[in-house]
PDB file of C-alpha atoms in Angstrom:
ATOM      1  CA  MET P   1       0.000   0.000   0.000  1.00 69.00           C
ATOM      2  CA  ALA P   2       1.177   3.544  -0.760  1.00 87.00           C
ATOM      3  CA  ASP P   3       2.339   5.809   2.058  1.00 97.00           C
ATOM      4  CA  LEU P   4      -0.174   7.502   4.317  1.00 98.00           C
ATOM      5  CA  ILE P   5       0.294  11.242   3.749  1.00 98.00           C
ATOM      6  CA  LEU P   6      -1.414  13.610   6.181  1.00 98.00           C
ATOM      7  CA  HIS P   7      -1.817  17.212   5.041  1.00 98.00           C
ATOM      8  CA  HIS P   8      -2.129  19.285   8.219  1.00 98.00           C
ATOM      9  CA  TYR P   9      -0.591  22.034  10.352  1.00 98.00           C
ATOM     10  CA  PRO P  10       0.616  21.706  13.952  1.00 98.00           C
ATOM     11  CA  THR P  11      -2.072  23.777  15.715  1.00 98.00           C
ATOM     12  CA  SER P  12      -5.043  22.351  13.811  1.00 98.00           C
ATOM     13  CA  PRO P  13      -7.390  20.630  16.302  1.00 98.00           C
ATOM     14  CA  PHE P  14      -8.910  18.192  13.800  1.00 98.00           C
ATOM     15  CA  SER P  15      -5.389  17.320  12.689  1.00 98.00           C
ATOM     16  CA  GLU P  16      -4.550  16.429  16.287  1.00 98.00           C
ATOM     17  CA  LYS P  17      -7.474  14.005  16.227  1.00 98.00           C
ATOM     18  CA  VAL P  18      -5.987  12.178  13.244  1.00 98.00           C
ATOM     19  CA  ARG P  19      -2.393  12.384  14.492  1.00 98.00           C
ATOM     20  CA  LEU P  20      -3.444  10.617  17.690  1.00 98.00           C
ATOM     21  CA  ILE P  21      -5.363   7.965  15.744  1.00 98.00           C
ATOM     22  CA  LEU P  22      -2.203   7.314  13.724  1.00 98.00           C
ATOM     23  CA  GLY P  23      -0.323   6.938  17.012  1.00 98.00           C
ATOM     24  CA  HIS P  24      -3.021   4.677  18.456  1.00 98.00           C
ATOM     25  CA  LYS P  25      -2.728   2.433  15.413  1.00 98.00           C
ATOM     26  CA  GLY P  26       1.084   2.461  15.542  1.00 97.00           C
ATOM     27  CA  LEU P  27       1.271   3.681  11.944  1.00 97.00           C
ATOM     28  CA  ALA P  28       4.078   5.351  10.027  1.00 98.00           C
ATOM     29  CA  TRP P  29       3.046   8.375   7.973  1.00 98.00           C
ATOM     30  CA  LYS P  30       4.309  11.276   5.904  1.00 98.00           C
ATOM     31  CA  SER P  31       3.682  14.777   7.243  1.00 98.00           C
ATOM     32  CA  VAL P  32       2.898  17.653   4.865  1.00 98.00           C
ATOM     33  CA  HIS P  33       2.468  21.022   6.556  1.00 98.00           C
ATOM     34  CA  ILE P  34      -0.077  23.228   4.806  1.00 98.00           C
ATOM     35  CA  PRO P  35      -1.043  26.891   5.347  1.00 97.00           C
ATOM     36  CA  ARG P  36      -3.681  27.493   7.998  1.00 96.00           C
ATOM     37  CA  ILE P  37      -5.404  30.146   5.875  1.00 97.00           C
ATOM     38  CA  MET P  38      -5.943  30.703   2.177  1.00 97.00           C
ATOM     39  CA  PRO P  39      -4.372  30.769  -0.364  1.00 96.00           C
ATOM     40  CA  LYS P  40      -3.647  27.040  -0.485  1.00 97.00           C
ATOM     41  CA  PRO P  41      -2.729  26.259  -4.107  1.00 97.00           C
ATOM     42  CA  ASP P  42      -1.158  22.869  -3.378  1.00 98.00           C
ATOM     43  CA  VAL P  43      -4.143  21.813  -1.282  1.00 98.00           C
ATOM     44  CA  LEU P  44      -6.597  22.732  -4.018  1.00 98.00           C
ATOM     45  CA  ALA P  45      -4.508  20.919  -6.640  1.00 98.00           C
ATOM     46  CA  LEU P  46      -5.246  17.726  -4.724  1.00 98.00           C
ATOM     47  CA  THR P  47      -8.751  18.330  -3.393  1.00 98.00           C
ATOM     48  CA  GLY P  48     -10.235  20.454  -6.166  1.00 98.00           C
ATOM     49  CA  GLY P  49     -11.892  22.898  -3.769  1.00 97.00           C
ATOM     50  CA  TYR P  50     -12.168  21.310  -0.336  1.00 98.00           C
ATOM     51  CA  ARG P  51     -10.085  23.459   2.023  1.00 97.00           C
ATOM     52  CA  ARG P  52     -10.721  22.102   5.520  1.00 98.00           C
ATOM     53  CA  THR P  53      -7.805  20.677   7.499  1.00 98.00           C
ATOM     54  CA  PRO P  54      -6.656  17.910   7.528  1.00 98.00           C
ATOM     55  CA  PHE P  55      -7.002  15.565   4.587  1.00 98.00           C
ATOM     56  CA  LEU P  56      -5.361  12.216   3.948  1.00 98.00           C
ATOM     57  CA  GLN P  57      -3.603  11.240   0.733  1.00 98.00           C
ATOM     58  CA  ILE P  58      -2.832   7.655  -0.291  1.00 98.00           C
ATOM     59  CA  GLY P  59      -1.250   7.769  -3.735  1.00 98.00           C
ATOM     60  CA  ALA P  60      -3.823   9.394  -6.014  1.00 98.00           C
ATOM     61  CA  ASP P  61      -6.684   8.944  -3.539  1.00 98.00           C
ATOM     62  CA  ILE P  62      -7.660  11.940  -1.404  1.00 98.00           C
ATOM     63  CA  TRP P  63      -9.776  11.344   1.715  1.00 98.00           C
ATOM     64  CA  CYS P  64     -11.673  14.338   3.110  1.00 98.00           C
ATOM     65  CA  ASP P  65     -13.212  14.848   6.581  1.00 98.00           C
ATOM     66  CA  THR P  66     -11.818  13.241   9.722  1.00 98.00           C
ATOM     67  CA  ALA P  67     -14.844  10.975  10.202  1.00 98.00           C
ATOM     68  CA  LEU P  68     -14.039   9.301   6.881  1.00 98.00           C
ATOM     69  CA  ILE P  69     -10.274   9.398   7.489  1.00 98.00           C
ATOM     70  CA  ALA P  70     -10.823   7.518  10.759  1.00 98.00           C
ATOM     71  CA  GLU P  71     -12.729   4.779   8.919  1.00 98.00           C
ATOM     72  CA  VAL P  72      -9.972   4.491   6.317  1.00 98.00           C
ATOM     73  CA  LEU P  73      -7.288   4.165   8.987  1.00 98.00           C
ATOM     74  CA  ASP P  74      -9.357   1.620  10.910  1.00 98.00           C
ATOM     75  CA  HIS P  75      -9.706  -0.478   7.758  1.00 97.00           C
ATOM     76  CA  HIS P  76      -5.984  -0.108   7.023  1.00 96.00           C
ATOM     77  CA  GLN P  77      -5.029  -1.205  10.559  1.00 97.00           C
ATOM     78  CA  PRO P  78      -7.969  -2.879  12.330  1.00 97.00           C
ATOM     79  CA  GLU P  79      -6.242  -3.272  15.703  1.00 97.00           C
ATOM     80  CA  PRO P  80      -6.859  -1.704  18.096  1.00 97.00           C
ATOM     81  CA  PRO P  81     -10.360  -0.929  16.812  1.00 97.00           C
ATOM     82  CA  LEU P  82     -11.787   2.591  16.747  1.00 98.00           C
ATOM     83  CA  TYR P  83     -15.385   1.339  16.818  1.00 98.00           C
ATOM     84  CA  PRO P  84     -15.825  -1.042  19.792  1.00 96.00           C
ATOM     85  CA  ALA P  85     -18.052  -4.050  19.249  1.00 94.00           C
ATOM     86  CA  HIS P  86     -20.173  -3.220  22.296  1.00 94.00           C
ATOM     87  CA  ALA P  87     -20.794   0.390  21.217  1.00 96.00           C
ATOM     88  CA  ARG P  88     -20.355   0.809  17.457  1.00 96.00           C
ATOM     89  CA  GLY P  89     -23.372   3.049  17.054  1.00 97.00           C
ATOM     90  CA  LEU P  90     -22.899   4.915  20.318  1.00 98.00           C
ATOM     91  CA  SER P  91     -19.248   5.665  19.594  1.00 98.00           C
ATOM     92  CA  ARG P  92     -20.101   7.156  16.195  1.00 98.00           C
ATOM     93  CA  VAL P  93     -22.959   9.264  17.541  1.00 98.00           C
ATOM     94  CA  LEU P  94     -20.815  10.576  20.396  1.00 98.00           C
ATOM     95  CA  ALA P  95     -17.987  11.367  17.975  1.00 98.00           C
ATOM     96  CA  GLN P  96     -20.354  13.253  15.693  1.00 98.00           C
ATOM     97  CA  TRP P  97     -21.581  15.326  18.654  1.00 98.00           C
ATOM     98  CA  ALA P  98     -18.008  16.023  19.734  1.00 98.00           C
ATOM     99  CA  ASP P  99     -16.861  17.049  16.246  1.00 98.00           C
ATOM    100  CA  GLY P 100     -19.781  19.443  15.972  1.00 97.00           C
ATOM    101  CA  THR P 101     -21.533  20.696  19.101  1.00 98.00           C
ATOM    102  CA  LEU P 102     -18.626  20.269  21.524  1.00 98.00           C
ATOM    103  CA  PHE P 103     -16.096  21.614  19.022  1.00 98.00           C
ATOM    104  CA  TRP P 104     -17.990  24.837  18.320  1.00 98.00           C
ATOM    105  CA  ALA P 105     -18.618  25.516  22.012  1.00 98.00           C
ATOM    106  CA  ALA P 106     -14.922  24.963  22.758  1.00 98.00           C
ATOM    107  CA  MET P 107     -13.779  27.166  19.889  1.00 98.00           C
ATOM    108  CA  GLY P 108     -16.248  29.885  20.828  1.00 97.00           C
ATOM    109  CA  HIS P 109     -14.532  29.909  24.212  1.00 98.00           C
ATOM    110  CA  ASN P 110     -10.988  29.501  22.855  1.00 98.00           C
ATOM    111  CA  LEU P 111     -11.346  32.285  20.289  1.00 97.00           C
ATOM    112  CA  SER P 112     -13.306  34.746  22.408  1.00 97.00           C
ATOM    113  CA  PRO P 113     -11.812  38.263  22.459  1.00 96.00           C
ATOM    114  CA  LYS P 114      -9.652  37.256  25.436  1.00 96.00           C
ATOM    115  CA  GLY P 115      -8.654  34.003  23.769  1.00 97.00           C
ATOM    116  CA  ALA P 116      -7.858  35.602  20.423  1.00 96.00           C
ATOM    117  CA  ALA P 117      -5.726  38.254  22.130  1.00 96.00           C
ATOM    118  CA  ALA P 118      -3.742  35.530  23.889  1.00 97.00           C
ATOM    119  CA  LEU P 119      -3.446  33.345  20.790  1.00 96.00           C
ATOM    120  CA  PHE P 120      -2.058  36.159  18.641  1.00 96.00           C
ATOM    121  CA  ALA P 121      -0.009  37.905  21.335  1.00 95.00           C
ATOM    122  CA  GLY P 122       3.309  39.037  19.905  1.00 92.00           C
ATOM    123  CA  GLN P 123       2.149  38.689  16.306  1.00 93.00           C
ATOM    124  CA  PRO P 124       1.460  41.645  14.000  1.00 93.00           C
ATOM    125  CA  PRO P 125      -2.166  42.829  13.990  1.00 90.00           C
ATOM    126  CA  GLU P 126      -2.582  41.771  10.379  1.00 94.00           C
ATOM    127  CA  ALA P 127      -2.016  38.114  11.356  1.00 94.00           C
ATOM    128  CA  ALA P 128      -5.069  38.079  13.610  1.00 93.00           C
ATOM    129  CA  ALA P 129      -7.084  40.031  11.049  1.00 95.00           C
ATOM    130  CA  ALA P 130      -6.189  37.578   8.259  1.00 96.00           C
ATOM    131  CA  PHE P 131      -7.100  34.570  10.400  1.00 96.00           C
ATOM    132  CA  ALA P 132     -10.422  36.138  11.436  1.00 93.00           C
ATOM    133  CA  ALA P 133     -11.277  36.980   7.831  1.00 95.00           C
ATOM    134  CA  ASP P 134     -10.406  33.486   6.642  1.00 95.00           C
ATOM    135  CA  ARG P 135     -12.479  31.718   9.283  1.00 95.00           C
ATOM    136  CA  GLY P 136     -15.278  34.244   8.844  1.00 93.00           C
ATOM    137  CA  ALA P 137     -15.488  33.307   5.170  1.00 94.00           C
ATOM    138  CA  MET P 138     -15.660  29.628   6.122  1.00 95.00           C
ATOM    139  CA  ARG P 139     -18.547  30.287   8.536  1.00 92.00           C
ATOM    140  CA  THR P 140     -20.808  32.011   6.005  1.00 88.00           C
ATOM    141  CA  ASN P 141     -24.474  31.560   7.038  1.00 85.00           C
ATOM    142  CA  MET P 142     -23.494  29.599  10.172  1.00 90.00           C
ATOM    143  CA  THR P 143     -25.014  30.434  13.530  1.00 89.00           C
ATOM    144  CA  VAL P 144     -22.081  31.217  15.823  1.00 90.00           C
ATOM    145  CA  LEU P 145     -22.339  31.103  19.612  1.00 95.00           C
ATOM    146  CA  ARG P 146     -21.490  34.297  21.475  1.00 96.00           C
ATOM    147  CA  PRO P 147     -18.387  33.813  23.650  1.00 96.00           C
ATOM    148  CA  ALA P 148     -20.271  33.839  26.977  1.00 97.00           C
ATOM    149  CA  ASP P 149     -22.821  31.322  25.692  1.00 98.00           C
ATOM    150  CA  ALA P 150     -20.025  29.160  24.286  1.00 98.00           C
ATOM    151  CA  THR P 151     -18.165  29.123  27.609  1.00 98.00           C
ATOM    152  CA  SER P 152     -21.308  28.175  29.515  1.00 98.00           C
ATOM    153  CA  ALA P 153     -22.035  25.320  27.123  1.00 98.00           C
ATOM    154  CA  TYR P 154     -18.389  24.200  27.172  1.00 98.00           C
ATOM    155  CA  ARG P 155     -18.454  23.935  30.980  1.00 98.00           C
ATOM    156  CA  SER P 156     -21.627  21.828  30.831  1.00 98.00           C
ATOM    157  CA  TYR P 157     -20.168  19.517  28.208  1.00 98.00           C
ATOM    158  CA  LEU P 158     -16.982  19.063  30.239  1.00 98.00           C
ATOM    159  CA  ARG P 159     -19.072  17.971  33.225  1.00 98.00           C
ATOM    160  CA  ARG P 160     -20.883  15.454  31.040  1.00 98.00           C
ATOM    161  CA  LEU P 161     -17.588  14.034  29.798  1.00 98.00           C
ATOM    162  CA  SER P 162     -16.350  13.878  33.373  1.00 98.00           C
ATOM    163  CA  SER P 163     -19.362  11.819  34.416  1.00 98.00           C
ATOM    164  CA  MET P 164     -18.506   9.294  31.704  1.00 98.00           C
ATOM    165  CA  LEU P 165     -15.040   8.909  33.235  1.00 98.00           C
ATOM    166  CA  ASP P 166     -16.176   8.210  36.807  1.00 95.00           C
ATOM    167  CA  ASP P 167     -15.322   4.520  36.729  1.00 95.00           C
ATOM    168  CA  GLN P 168     -13.458   3.895  33.480  1.00 98.00           C
ATOM    169  CA  PRO P 169     -10.292   5.307  31.873  1.00 98.00           C
ATOM    170  CA  PHE P 170     -11.873   6.229  28.535  1.00 98.00           C
ATOM    171  CA  LEU P 171     -15.287   7.485  27.496  1.00 98.00           C
ATOM    172  CA  LEU P 172     -16.747   4.106  26.536  1.00 98.00           C
ATOM    173  CA  GLY P 173     -14.515   1.611  28.280  1.00 97.00           C
ATOM    174  CA  GLU P 174     -10.997   0.383  28.903  1.00 97.00           C
ATOM    175  CA  ILE P 175      -9.437   1.504  25.620  1.00 97.00           C
ATOM    176  CA  PRO P 176      -9.901   4.701  23.593  1.00 98.00           C
ATOM    177  CA  CYS P 177     -12.337   4.668  20.692  1.00 98.00           C
ATOM    178  CA  ILE P 178     -13.422   7.155  18.033  1.00 98.00           C
ATOM    179  CA  ALA P 179     -15.446   9.067  20.654  1.00 98.00           C
ATOM    180  CA  ASP P 180     -12.304   9.762  22.703  1.00 99.00           C
ATOM    181  CA  PHE P 181     -10.342  11.092  19.735  1.00 99.00           C
ATOM    182  CA  ALA P 182     -13.230  13.321  18.654  1.00 98.00           C
ATOM    183  CA  ALA P 183     -13.834  14.716  22.150  1.00 98.00           C
ATOM    184  CA  TYR P 184     -10.157  15.252  22.868  1.00 98.00           C
ATOM    185  CA  HIS P 185      -9.056  17.600  20.112  1.00 98.00           C
ATOM    186  CA  PRO P 186     -11.119  20.726  20.980  1.00 98.00           C
ATOM    187  CA  LEU P 187     -10.011  20.382  24.619  1.00 98.00           C
ATOM    188  CA  TRP P 188      -6.413  19.942  23.425  1.00 98.00           C
ATOM    189  CA  PHE P 189      -6.696  23.323  21.700  1.00 98.00           C
ATOM    190  CA  SER P 190      -7.642  24.933  25.027  1.00 98.00           C
ATOM    191  CA  ARG P 191      -4.888  23.202  26.968  1.00 98.00           C
ATOM    192  CA  VAL P 192      -1.997  23.141  24.484  1.00 98.00           C
ATOM    193  CA  VAL P 193      -2.537  25.687  21.722  1.00 98.00           C
ATOM    194  CA  ASN P 194      -4.142  28.482  23.762  1.00 98.00           C
ATOM    195  CA  PRO P 195      -3.374  27.685  27.430  1.00 98.00           C
ATOM    196  CA  ALA P 196      -4.577  31.127  28.507  1.00 98.00           C
ATOM    197  CA  MET P 197      -8.062  29.635  28.088  1.00 98.00           C
ATOM    198  CA  ALA P 198      -7.354  26.302  29.803  1.00 98.00           C
ATOM    199  CA  GLY P 199      -8.726  27.344  33.197  1.00 98.00           C
ATOM    200  CA  VAL P 200     -12.149  26.097  32.108  1.00 98.00           C
ATOM    201  CA  LEU P 201     -10.787  22.538  32.369  1.00 98.00           C
ATOM    202  CA  GLU P 202      -9.746  22.783  36.013  1.00 98.00           C
ATOM    203  CA  ALA P 203     -13.228  22.091  37.409  1.00 98.00           C
ATOM    204  CA  THR P 204     -13.159  18.587  35.880  1.00 98.00           C
ATOM    205  CA  PRO P 205     -10.009  16.793  37.109  1.00 98.00           C
ATOM    206  CA  ASP P 206     -11.207  13.468  35.703  1.00 98.00           C
ATOM    207  CA  VAL P 207     -11.192  15.071  32.261  1.00 98.00           C
ATOM    208  CA  LEU P 208      -7.648  16.375  32.782  1.00 98.00           C
ATOM    209  CA  GLU P 209      -6.447  12.903  33.771  1.00 98.00           C
ATOM    210  CA  TRP P 210      -8.154  11.444  30.698  1.00 98.00           C
ATOM    211  CA  MET P 211      -6.451  14.079  28.562  1.00 98.00           C
ATOM    212  CA  ASP P 212      -3.094  12.983  29.987  1.00 98.00           C
ATOM    213  CA  ARG P 213      -3.873   9.407  28.958  1.00 98.00           C
ATOM    214  CA  MET P 214      -4.848  10.535  25.475  1.00 98.00           C
ATOM    215  CA  ALA P 215      -1.751  12.705  25.026  1.00 98.00           C
ATOM    216  CA  ALA P 216       0.457   9.760  26.039  1.00 98.00           C
ATOM    217  CA  ILE P 217      -0.713   7.876  22.920  1.00 98.00           C
ATOM    218  CA  GLY P 218       1.525  10.039  20.749  1.00 98.00           C
ATOM    219  CA  HIS P 219       1.520  10.507  17.004  1.00 98.00           C
ATOM    220  CA  GLY P 220       3.152   7.360  15.691  1.00 96.00           C
ATOM    221  CA  ARG P 221       6.158   7.600  13.343  1.00 97.00           C
ATOM    222  CA  SER P 222       6.114  10.565  10.980  1.00 98.00           C
ATOM    223  CA  GLU P 223       8.516  11.839   8.339  1.00 98.00           C
ATOM    224  CA  ALA P 224       8.360  15.284   6.750  1.00 98.00           C
ATOM    225  CA  LEU P 225       7.333  15.571   3.101  1.00 98.00           C
ATOM    226  CA  SER P 226       6.960  18.694   0.982  1.00 98.00           C
ATOM    227  CA  SER P 227       3.645  19.533  -0.647  1.00 98.00           C
ATOM    228  CA  ALA P 228       5.374  19.496  -4.048  1.00 98.00           C
ATOM    229  CA  ASP P 229       6.562  15.952  -3.405  1.00 98.00           C
ATOM    230  CA  ALA P 230       3.054  14.938  -2.308  1.00 98.00           C
ATOM    231  CA  ILE P 231       1.672  16.271  -5.592  1.00 98.00           C
ATOM    232  CA  ALA P 232       4.377  14.332  -7.451  1.00 98.00           C
ATOM    233  CA  VAL P 233       3.292  11.168  -5.608  1.00 98.00           C
ATOM    234  CA  ALA P 234      -0.274  11.720  -6.787  1.00 98.00           C
ATOM    235  CA  ARG P 235       0.817  12.373 -10.372  1.00 98.00           C
ATOM    236  CA  SER P 236       2.905   9.195 -10.492  1.00 98.00           C
ATOM    237  CA  SER P 237       0.053   7.074  -9.045  1.00 98.00           C
ATOM    238  CA  GLN P 238      -3.304   5.802 -10.189  1.00 97.00           C
ATOM    239  CA  PRO P 239      -6.402   5.868  -7.984  1.00 98.00           C
ATOM    240  CA  ALA P 240      -7.046   2.558  -6.259  1.00 97.00           C
ATOM    241  CA  ALA P 241      -9.747   0.322  -7.717  1.00 95.00           C
ATOM    242  CA  LEU P 242     -13.146   1.103  -6.257  1.00 95.00           C
ATOM    243  CA  SER P 243     -14.957  -1.497  -4.200  1.00 87.00           C
ATOM    244  CA  ASP P 244     -17.995  -3.381  -5.455  1.00 85.00           C
ATOM    245  CA  GLU P 245     -20.308  -1.809  -2.882  1.00 86.00           C
ATOM    246  CA  VAL P 246     -23.831  -1.301  -4.167  1.00 89.00           C
ATOM    247  CA  PHE P 247     -24.651   2.092  -5.709  1.00 95.00           C
ATOM    248  CA  GLN P 248     -27.114   3.841  -3.411  1.00 96.00           C
ATOM    249  CA  ASP P 249     -28.996   6.457  -5.406  1.00 96.00           C
ATOM    250  CA  ASP P 250     -30.747   8.900  -3.088  1.00 96.00           C
ATOM    251  CA  HIS P 251     -30.591  11.868  -5.484  1.00 96.00           C
ATOM    252  CA  GLY P 252     -31.528  10.575  -8.931  1.00 97.00           C
ATOM    253  CA  ILE P 253     -27.971  11.308 -10.088  1.00 97.00           C
ATOM    254  CA  ALA P 254     -26.381   8.550 -12.157  1.00 97.00           C
ATOM    255  CA  LEU P 255     -22.804   7.402 -11.861  1.00 97.00           C
ATOM    256  CA  GLY P 256     -20.731   9.170 -14.497  1.00 97.00           C
ATOM    257  CA  SER P 257     -22.559  12.474 -13.966  1.00 97.00           C
ATOM    258  CA  ARG P 258     -20.663  15.694 -13.396  1.00 98.00           C
ATOM    259  CA  VAL P 259     -21.373  16.750  -9.815  1.00 98.00           C
ATOM    260  CA  THR P 260     -20.183  18.854  -6.918  1.00 98.00           C
ATOM    261  CA  VAL P 261     -19.738  17.763  -3.305  1.00 98.00           C
ATOM    262  CA  ALA P 262     -19.457  20.337  -0.534  1.00 98.00           C
ATOM    263  CA  PRO P 263     -19.658  20.414   3.270  1.00 97.00           C
ATOM    264  CA  GLU P 264     -23.095  21.286   4.664  1.00 95.00           C
ATOM    265  CA  ALA P 265     -21.948  24.163   6.860  1.00 92.00           C
ATOM    266  CA  PHE P 266     -18.345  25.112   7.603  1.00 94.00           C
ATOM    267  CA  GLY P 267     -15.980  25.642   4.663  1.00 95.00           C
ATOM    268  CA  THR P 268     -18.596  25.039   1.977  1.00 96.00           C
ATOM    269  CA  GLU P 269     -16.344  25.394  -1.065  1.00 96.00           C
ATOM    270  CA  PRO P 270     -17.373  22.658  -3.538  1.00 97.00           C
ATOM    271  CA  THR P 271     -15.253  20.064  -5.273  1.00 98.00           C
ATOM    272  CA  GLU P 272     -16.365  19.298  -8.833  1.00 98.00           C
ATOM    273  CA  GLY P 273     -15.777  16.043 -10.694  1.00 98.00           C
ATOM    274  CA  ILE P 274     -17.291  12.904 -12.187  1.00 98.00           C
ATOM    275  CA  LEU P 275     -19.313  10.788  -9.765  1.00 98.00           C
ATOM    276  CA  ARG P 276     -17.615   7.385  -9.766  1.00 97.00           C
ATOM    277  CA  ALA P 277     -19.104   5.899  -6.593  1.00 97.00           C
ATOM    278  CA  ALA P 278     -21.970   6.611  -4.213  1.00 97.00           C
ATOM    279  CA  THR P 279     -21.990   3.869  -1.616  1.00 97.00           C
ATOM    280  CA  ARG P 280     -24.011   3.683   1.567  1.00 95.00           C
ATOM    281  CA  THR P 281     -21.439   5.831   3.393  1.00 96.00           C
ATOM    282  CA  ARG P 282     -19.363   7.829   0.881  1.00 97.00           C
ATOM    283  CA  TYR P 283     -19.047   9.586  -2.463  1.00 98.00           C
ATOM    284  CA  THR P 284     -16.084   9.339  -4.832  1.00 98.00           C
ATOM    285  CA  LEU P 285     -15.366  11.995  -7.451  1.00 98.00           C
ATOM    286  CA  GLU P 286     -12.852  11.635 -10.262  1.00 98.00           C
ATOM    287  CA  ARG P 287     -11.065  14.815 -11.250  1.00 98.00           C
ATOM    288  CA  THR P 288      -7.957  15.745 -13.202  1.00 98.00           C
ATOM    289  CA  ASP P 289      -5.458  18.413 -12.221  1.00 98.00           C
ATOM    290  CA  GLU P 290      -2.685  19.639 -14.484  1.00 97.00           C
ATOM    291  CA  ARG P 291      -0.150  19.201 -11.668  1.00 98.00           C
ATOM    292  CA  ALA P 292      -1.506  16.208  -9.731  1.00 98.00           C
ATOM    293  CA  GLY P 293      -2.960  14.127 -12.563  1.00 98.00           C
ATOM    294  CA  THR P 294      -6.049  11.956 -12.235  1.00 98.00           C
ATOM    295  CA  LEU P 295      -7.380  11.723  -8.693  1.00 98.00           C
ATOM    296  CA  HIS P 296     -10.208  10.143  -6.749  1.00 98.00           C
ATOM    297  CA  VAL P 297     -11.472  12.484  -4.044  1.00 98.00           C
ATOM    298  CA  HIS P 298     -13.599  10.783  -1.374  1.00 98.00           C
ATOM    299  CA  PHE P 299     -16.185  12.334   0.957  1.00 98.00           C
ATOM    300  CA  PRO P 300     -18.540  10.909   3.592  1.00 98.00           C
ATOM    301  CA  ARG P 301     -22.250  11.182   2.879  1.00 98.00           C
ATOM    302  CA  VAL P 302     -23.022  12.472   6.377  1.00 97.00           C
ATOM    303  CA  GLY P 303     -22.301  16.180   6.571  1.00 97.00           C
ATOM    304  CA  PHE P 304     -21.882  16.688   2.809  1.00 98.00           C
ATOM    305  CA  VAL P 305     -24.144  17.781  -0.030  1.00 98.00           C
ATOM    306  CA  LEU P 306     -24.183  16.202  -3.498  1.00 98.00           C
ATOM    307  CA  ARG P 307     -25.440  18.260  -6.465  1.00 98.00           C
ATOM    308  CA  GLU P 308     -25.513  17.583 -10.184  1.00 98.00           C
ATOM    309  CA  VAL P 309     -23.819  20.117 -12.449  1.00 97.00           C
ATOM    310  CA  LYS P 310     -26.343  21.049 -15.096  1.00 88.00           C
ATOM    311  CA  ALA P 311     -25.059  21.626 -18.618  1.00 77.00           C
TER     312      ALA P 311
END
């Protein structure tokens, strides 16, 4: 199998989720650092429009969204499992809540006026302004919690996590599962990236001890790779053969149609291509880039919108 190439940047919370999963699985991977704000020409050469961080590259296959990336890594290395047999559905539902509701409450707290001032302390004013403009563009038409409301919700969610850790080391049992990795990364941002805002964690010592256990997992074995080299890998590869999973047509859009796929809410820039697969859980688009060659770009169904491109 081709190398696992993670396109990320060090302070990205969703990237930390995947980095820890790679460590949990004991995997070796290539690390491509990408810009945290636009422009991202090398990113778009591979994804065709999708700009959220991170994404996973395996040869000429591009995997978008950490929920799908987690499934790919679990298939690549089944042990230890991310989806425990006793709680497959529960672990996924809890992870979805953590990646959405918990994440936005945490980031509303972390990037409050006080938090933003701490995060960008010592940097030129234009750095904070550029970051705010970039994320503002990604949140178009989203309802954003006010900082005080976000902090209140964050405190409540931390107490709920703490109650899950009363008599077990991880959220759903003796070993970490997808729910732990999803719940950890927004709290990691508070504690590690913007520690000026970490005081909110102190009221839940069980959560802090759980965070220590999660951090101890580490990131596996990584090796730096340039974005130009990652594009060269894609160009010299062919997309992997698609599985024989049954085509699930919920839209009246035939395979072979020109379509777009875009996130429902945050970072809604579309990727356009030819629909090559629409399984029960994911879409696959074929696209060609003058630098990266022919690619398959994969998205989960949940959280994404499929539209046909009309001639």
